[in-house]
Coordinates of C-alpha atoms and ligand atoms in Angstrom, one line a residue:
M1 CA -0.3 -0.3 -0.1
P2 CA 1.2 3.2 -1.2
V3 CA 1.9 5.8 2.1
S4 CA 1.4 9.1 0.9
V5 CA 2.1 12.3 3.0
V6 CA 0.1 15.4 2.8
T7 CA 1.2 18.6 3.8
G8 CA -1.8 21.7 4.3
A9 CA -4.2 18.3 4.8
A10 CA -6.4 20.4 6.9
G11 CA -6.3 22.9 4.4
F12 CA -9.0 23.4 1.3
L13 CA -7.3 21.7 -1.9
G14 CA -5.6 19.5 0.6
S15 CA -8.2 17.4 2.3
H16 CA -9.9 17.1 -0.6
L17 CA -6.6 15.4 -2.4
T18 CA -6.0 13.4 0.1
D19 CA -10.0 12.4 0.0
R20 CA -8.5 10.7 -3.3
L21 CA -5.6 9.8 -2.4
V22 CA -6.9 7.2 0.4
A23 CA -9.2 6.4 -1.8
E24 CA -6.8 5.2 -4.2
G25 CA -5.7 3.1 -1.8
H26 CA -2.9 5.3 0.0
R27 CA -2.0 5.3 3.8
V28 CA -2.0 8.8 4.4
I29 CA 0.0 11.2 6.9
G30 CA -1.6 14.4 6.9
I31 CA 0.8 17.6 8.3
D32 CA -1.3 20.6 9.2
N33 CA -0.4 23.7 11.7
L34 CA -3.9 24.3 11.7
L35 CA -3.5 28.2 11.1
T36 CA -6.0 28.8 8.0
G37 CA -7.1 25.2 7.6
S38 CA -9.4 23.4 9.5
V39 CA -10.4 19.8 11.7
A40 CA -13.6 20.2 10.0
N41 CA -11.8 19.5 6.3
I42 CA -10.3 16.2 7.7
E43 CA -12.7 14.9 9.8
H44 CA -15.1 12.7 9.0
L45 CA -11.7 10.4 8.2
A46 CA -11.4 9.8 12.4
G47 CA -10.7 5.9 13.0
N48 CA -9.7 5.5 9.2
E49 CA -6.8 3.2 9.9
N50 CA -5.4 4.3 5.8
F51 CA -5.6 8.0 7.7
K52 CA -3.2 9.8 10.1
F53 CA -3.0 13.6 11.8
I54 CA -0.2 15.5 13.0
K55 CA -0.6 18.5 14.3
Q56 CA 2.7 20.6 13.0
D57 CA 4.3 23.9 10.8
V58 CA 6.4 22.2 8.2
T59 CA 8.8 25.0 8.5
E60 CA 10.2 22.9 11.2
Y61 CA 12.2 19.2 10.8
I62 CA 9.6 16.4 9.8
Y63 CA 10.1 13.2 11.4
L64 CA 8.0 10.4 10.1
P65 CA 8.9 6.9 11.1
G66 CA 8.1 4.7 8.2
P67 CA 8.5 4.5 3.9
V68 CA 7.2 7.5 2.6
D69 CA 6.0 6.8 -1.3
F70 CA 4.6 10.4 -2.4
V71 CA 4.7 13.8 -0.3
F72 CA 2.1 16.2 -1.9
H73 CA 3.6 19.9 0.0
F74 CA -0.3 21.9 -0.1
A75 CA 1.1 24.0 3.1
S76 CA 0.1 28.1 2.6
P77 CA -2.6 29.9 3.9
A78 CA -4.2 30.3 -0.6
S79 CA -6.1 33.7 -0.1
P80 CA -4.9 37.3 -0.7
I81 CA -6.6 38.4 2.3
D82 CA -4.7 35.3 4.4
Y83 CA -1.3 35.5 3.0
L84 CA -1.6 39.7 3.1
E85 CA -2.1 39.1 7.7
L86 CA 0.0 36.3 7.3
P87 CA 3.0 37.5 5.6
I88 CA 6.2 36.0 7.4
P89 CA 4.6 32.5 7.9
T90 CA 3.4 32.6 3.9
L91 CA 6.9 33.3 3.2
K92 CA 8.5 30.9 5.5
V93 CA 6.6 28.2 4.5
G94 CA 6.8 28.3 0.6
A95 CA 11.1 28.9 1.1
L96 CA 11.3 27.1 4.6
G97 CA 8.3 24.3 4.3
T98 CA 8.6 23.5 0.9
H99 CA 13.1 23.1 1.6
K100 CA 11.7 20.9 4.8
A101 CA 9.1 18.8 2.4
L102 CA 11.5 17.8 -0.2
G103 CA 14.5 16.8 2.1
L104 CA 11.9 14.8 3.3
A105 CA 10.7 13.2 -0.3
R106 CA 14.8 12.7 -0.6
A107 CA 15.5 10.9 2.8
K108 CA 13.1 8.7 2.0
G109 CA 13.3 8.2 -2.1
A110 CA 9.9 9.4 -2.7
S111 CA 8.2 11.6 -5.0
F112 CA 7.3 15.4 -4.7
L113 CA 4.4 17.1 -5.6
L114 CA 4.8 21.1 -5.4
A115 CA 1.1 23.1 -4.7
S116 CA 2.3 25.8 -7.2
T117 CA 0.2 29.1 -8.7
S118 CA -1.2 30.6 -11.8
E119 CA 0.1 33.4 -9.0
V120 CA 3.5 33.4 -10.0
Y121 CA 2.8 34.4 -13.4
G122 CA 1.8 37.7 -11.4
D123 CA -0.3 40.5 -13.3
P124 CA 0.3 38.9 -16.6
L125 CA 1.9 40.3 -20.0
V126 CA 0.6 37.0 -21.7
H127 CA -2.7 36.2 -22.1
P128 CA -3.6 32.9 -21.7
Q129 CA -0.6 31.8 -18.7
Q130 CA 1.5 29.0 -20.7
E131 CA 3.9 27.1 -18.6
D132 CA 7.1 29.5 -20.6
Y133 CA 5.7 32.8 -19.7
W134 CA 8.3 33.5 -17.1
G135 CA 5.6 35.9 -15.4
N136 CA 5.2 40.0 -14.2
V137 CA 5.4 40.7 -10.8
N138 CA 6.5 42.5 -8.0
P139 CA 8.8 41.1 -5.6
I140 CA 8.0 44.1 -3.3
G141 CA 4.3 44.2 -3.1
P142 CA 1.6 42.7 -0.7
R143 CA 1.0 40.0 -3.0
G144 CA 4.5 38.7 -3.6
V145 CA 5.2 37.4 0.3
Y146 CA 3.1 35.2 -2.1
D147 CA 3.9 34.5 -5.3
E148 CA 8.1 34.7 -4.1
A149 CA 7.3 32.4 -2.1
K150 CA 6.5 30.1 -5.2
R151 CA 8.1 31.1 -7.4
F152 CA 11.6 30.3 -4.6
A153 CA 9.2 26.5 -4.0
E154 CA 9.5 26.3 -8.0
A155 CA 13.7 27.1 -8.1
M156 CA 13.8 24.8 -5.1
T157 CA 12.0 22.0 -6.5
M158 CA 13.7 22.2 -9.5
A159 CA 17.4 22.3 -8.1
Y160 CA 16.2 18.9 -6.0
H161 CA 15.6 17.4 -9.0
R162 CA 18.9 17.7 -10.9
S163 CA 21.0 17.9 -7.7
H164 CA 19.5 15.1 -6.1
G165 CA 17.3 13.5 -9.0
V166 CA 13.9 13.6 -6.7
R167 CA 11.0 12.9 -9.4
T168 CA 9.5 16.7 -8.7
H169 CA 6.5 17.6 -10.3
I170 CA 4.9 21.3 -9.7
V171 CA 1.5 22.1 -11.0
R172 CA 1.1 25.8 -10.9
I173 CA -3.0 25.9 -9.5
F174 CA -5.1 28.6 -11.4
N175 CA -8.4 29.5 -8.9
T176 CA -10.3 26.9 -8.4
Y177 CA -13.3 26.9 -5.5
G178 CA -15.7 24.2 -4.4
P179 CA -16.7 22.7 -0.8
R180 CA -14.4 23.0 1.7
M181 CA -12.9 26.5 1.3
R182 CA -13.5 28.7 4.3
L183 CA -16.8 31.8 4.0
R184 CA -14.7 34.2 5.1
D185 CA -11.1 32.9 3.7
G186 CA -12.0 36.6 1.8
R187 CA -11.3 34.8 -1.8
V188 CA -14.3 36.2 -4.2
V189 CA -15.6 32.2 -4.5
P190 CA -16.8 32.1 -1.1
A191 CA -17.1 36.3 0.1
F192 CA -19.9 36.2 -3.1
V193 CA -21.7 33.3 -2.1
G194 CA -21.8 34.0 1.2
Q195 CA -23.0 37.3 0.5
A196 CA -25.6 36.4 -1.3
L197 CA -27.1 33.7 0.7
R198 CA -26.7 36.5 4.0
G199 CA -29.2 38.7 1.3
E200 CA -25.9 41.3 1.6
D201 CA -24.9 43.2 -1.7
L202 CA -21.8 41.6 -3.1
T203 CA -18.7 43.9 -2.9
V204 CA -17.0 43.8 -6.5
F205 CA -13.1 45.0 -6.1
G206 CA -12.5 48.2 -8.6
D207 CA -15.1 48.2 -11.6
G208 CA -14.8 44.1 -11.9
S209 CA -13.7 44.3 -15.2
Q210 CA -10.4 41.9 -14.2
T211 CA -11.5 38.5 -15.3
R212 CA -10.5 35.0 -13.8
S213 CA -11.3 31.3 -14.6
F214 CA -13.2 29.2 -12.2
C215 CA -12.2 25.1 -11.7
F216 CA -13.9 22.6 -9.7
V217 CA -12.6 20.9 -7.1
A218 CA -12.9 17.7 -8.7
D219 CA -11.1 18.8 -11.4
L220 CA -8.5 19.8 -10.2
I221 CA -7.3 17.2 -7.6
E222 CA -8.4 14.4 -10.9
G223 CA -5.5 16.9 -12.3
I224 CA -2.7 16.9 -9.6
Y225 CA -3.2 12.9 -8.9
R226 CA -2.6 12.4 -13.3
L227 CA 0.4 14.0 -12.4
S228 CA 1.5 13.0 -9.6
Q229 CA 1.1 9.7 -11.7
S230 CA 3.7 11.1 -14.1
D231 CA 6.9 11.5 -15.0
F232 CA 7.0 15.1 -16.0
R233 CA 8.5 17.6 -14.7
E234 CA 8.5 20.7 -15.8
P235 CA 5.3 22.4 -14.5
V236 CA 1.8 22.2 -16.0
N237 CA -1.1 24.6 -15.0
I238 CA -4.3 23.0 -14.1
G239 CA -7.2 25.4 -14.2
N240 CA -10.6 25.7 -16.6
P241 CA -10.0 27.8 -19.2
A242 CA -13.3 29.4 -18.5
E243 CA -13.1 33.3 -18.5
L244 CA -15.2 36.1 -17.2
T245 CA -14.8 38.8 -15.7
V246 CA -16.1 39.2 -11.4
K247 CA -18.4 41.8 -12.7
A248 CA -20.0 38.9 -14.4
F249 CA -19.5 37.3 -11.7
A250 CA -21.1 38.5 -9.2
E251 CA -23.8 38.3 -10.8
K252 CA -24.1 35.0 -11.7
I253 CA -24.4 34.2 -8.2
I254 CA -27.0 36.7 -8.0
E255 CA -29.5 35.4 -10.1
M256 CA -27.8 31.8 -9.4
T257 CA -28.4 32.1 -5.5
G258 CA -31.9 33.8 -6.4
A259 CA -30.8 37.1 -3.9
R260 CA -32.2 40.6 -3.9
S261 CA -27.8 41.6 -3.7
R262 CA -26.8 44.7 -5.4
V263 CA -23.4 45.0 -6.7
I264 CA -21.9 47.6 -5.1
Y265 CA -17.4 48.5 -5.8
K266 CA -14.9 48.5 -3.6
P267 CA -11.4 49.7 -4.2
L268 CA -9.2 46.8 -5.9
P269 CA -6.3 45.4 -4.1
V270 CA -3.3 46.3 -5.0
D271 CA -1.4 45.1 -7.7
D272 CA -4.6 42.9 -8.3
P273 CA -4.8 40.9 -11.7
R274 CA -6.3 42.1 -14.3
Q275 CA -6.4 39.0 -16.1
R276 CA -6.2 34.9 -15.7
R277 CA -6.7 32.6 -18.2
P278 CA -4.9 28.8 -18.5
D279 CA -3.5 27.3 -21.9
I280 CA -4.4 24.0 -20.2
G281 CA -2.6 22.4 -23.8
R282 CA 0.0 21.1 -21.9
A283 CA -2.3 18.9 -19.5
K284 CA -4.6 17.3 -22.3
S285 CA -1.2 16.0 -23.9
I286 CA 0.3 15.1 -21.2
L287 CA -2.0 13.9 -19.2
G288 CA -5.4 13.0 -21.4
W289 CA -6.7 16.5 -18.6
E290 CA -9.6 18.5 -19.1
P291 CA -12.5 19.7 -17.0
R292 CA -15.3 18.2 -17.3
V293 CA -17.2 20.3 -14.6
G294 CA -18.7 23.6 -16.3
L295 CA -19.2 26.8 -14.1
D296 CA -23.3 26.2 -13.7
E297 CA -22.9 22.3 -12.4
G298 CA -19.4 23.6 -10.1
M299 CA -21.1 26.4 -9.0
R300 CA -25.1 24.5 -7.8
R301 CA -23.1 22.1 -6.0
T302 CA -20.9 25.0 -3.9
I303 CA -23.7 26.9 -3.6
E304 CA -25.2 24.4 -1.7
W305 CA -22.7 23.9 0.5
F306 CA -22.7 26.7 2.0
R307 CA -26.3 27.0 2.5
Q308 CA -26.0 24.5 4.7
R309 CA -23.5 24.9 6.1
L310 CA -25.1 28.7 7.3
D311 CA -28.3 27.3 7.8
Ligands
UDP401 N1 -12.7 40.3 -5.4 C1 -13.9 41.0 -5.3 N2 -14.5 40.5 -4.4 C2 -14.7 39.5 -3.5 C3 -13.6 39.5 -3.4 C4 -12.8 39.3 -4.6 O1 -14.6 40.9 -6.7 O2 -14.7 40.2 -2.4 C5 -12.4 39.7 -6.5 C6 -10.5 40.4 -6.8 O3 -9.9 41.6 -6.4 C7 -10.0 39.9 -8.3 C8 -10.6 38.4 -7.8 O4 -12.5 39.0 -7.2 O5 -9.8 40.8 -9.0 C9 -10.3 37.0 -7.5 O6 -9.9 36.9 -6.6 P1 -9.7 36.0 -4.8 O7 -8.9 37.1 -4.0 O8 -10.9 35.5 -5.2 O9 -8.3 35.6 -5.7 P2 -6.9 35.8 -7.2 O10 -7.4 35.8 -7.7 O11 -7.2 37.0 -7.1 O12 -6.3 35.5 -6.1

């Protein structure tokens, strides 16, 4: 039975990945310091003999007895308001945490997969974003703590592959949504859905003409699982290329929830990317992957999940 370590296992993506690995017959050791993760995301695994939880900060030395076959490094604050509030922990988990997780993979002879991000492209000057685009990142801006930590993490991952022969993988994750996002994590999906379900106005930042492309979590996890099973070492974008403006997204949520909310406008955060859409040609050709769940279907399921949490 393969043994997988998932850092950030109590987070939104880490917990969905953990579920998938357990379903694939892995024994999973989940590590999380619960800074932005929540035990509620993994409590259904309590008592499952194939899951073990360790509450630890992965920037500290990771000691685990026994064999490990895969290390998935998913620990990090991931919402802009979280990493603005937690700039130094964000830098540390991307830098020191990645180093520790790679060190564990190397010591165990395990494969490694880094959860990287479309934020490595910054406010992109190339559209849609292909993996060979180097990005447009402000290193000293408020988002730089996340963007540069992830860029360093990618560099460290490639160095461990080239210098130590670790079997590494890098996924660049684009905006993803679904059940288990924190209602108040500040990202646009929980923000708008929470506001609509409470009958509050939806806060669009800027004029709402900036674009994003939203991927349902089940699709993302499928892509990541396939990447982990591949021999491909370069970064791979995983995301849904269906792009829309933030204003159109707000209107869609109002319509789908039947809320009587209006759209109101707030200042645009510093360095908020103008546009974002993954080019998924690489994922298609190398992994045979493309998203299956459209925005309407995915949002229906997500709104339903949030509705149950609010009731
Ligand atoms: N956004 C918004 N209202 C909110 C939260 C976010 O208009 O209440 C905008 C934000 O400025 C950005 C987009 O929605 O343009 C996506 O923001 P999110 O925080 O989800 O992630 P990002 O893609 O910026 O990392």
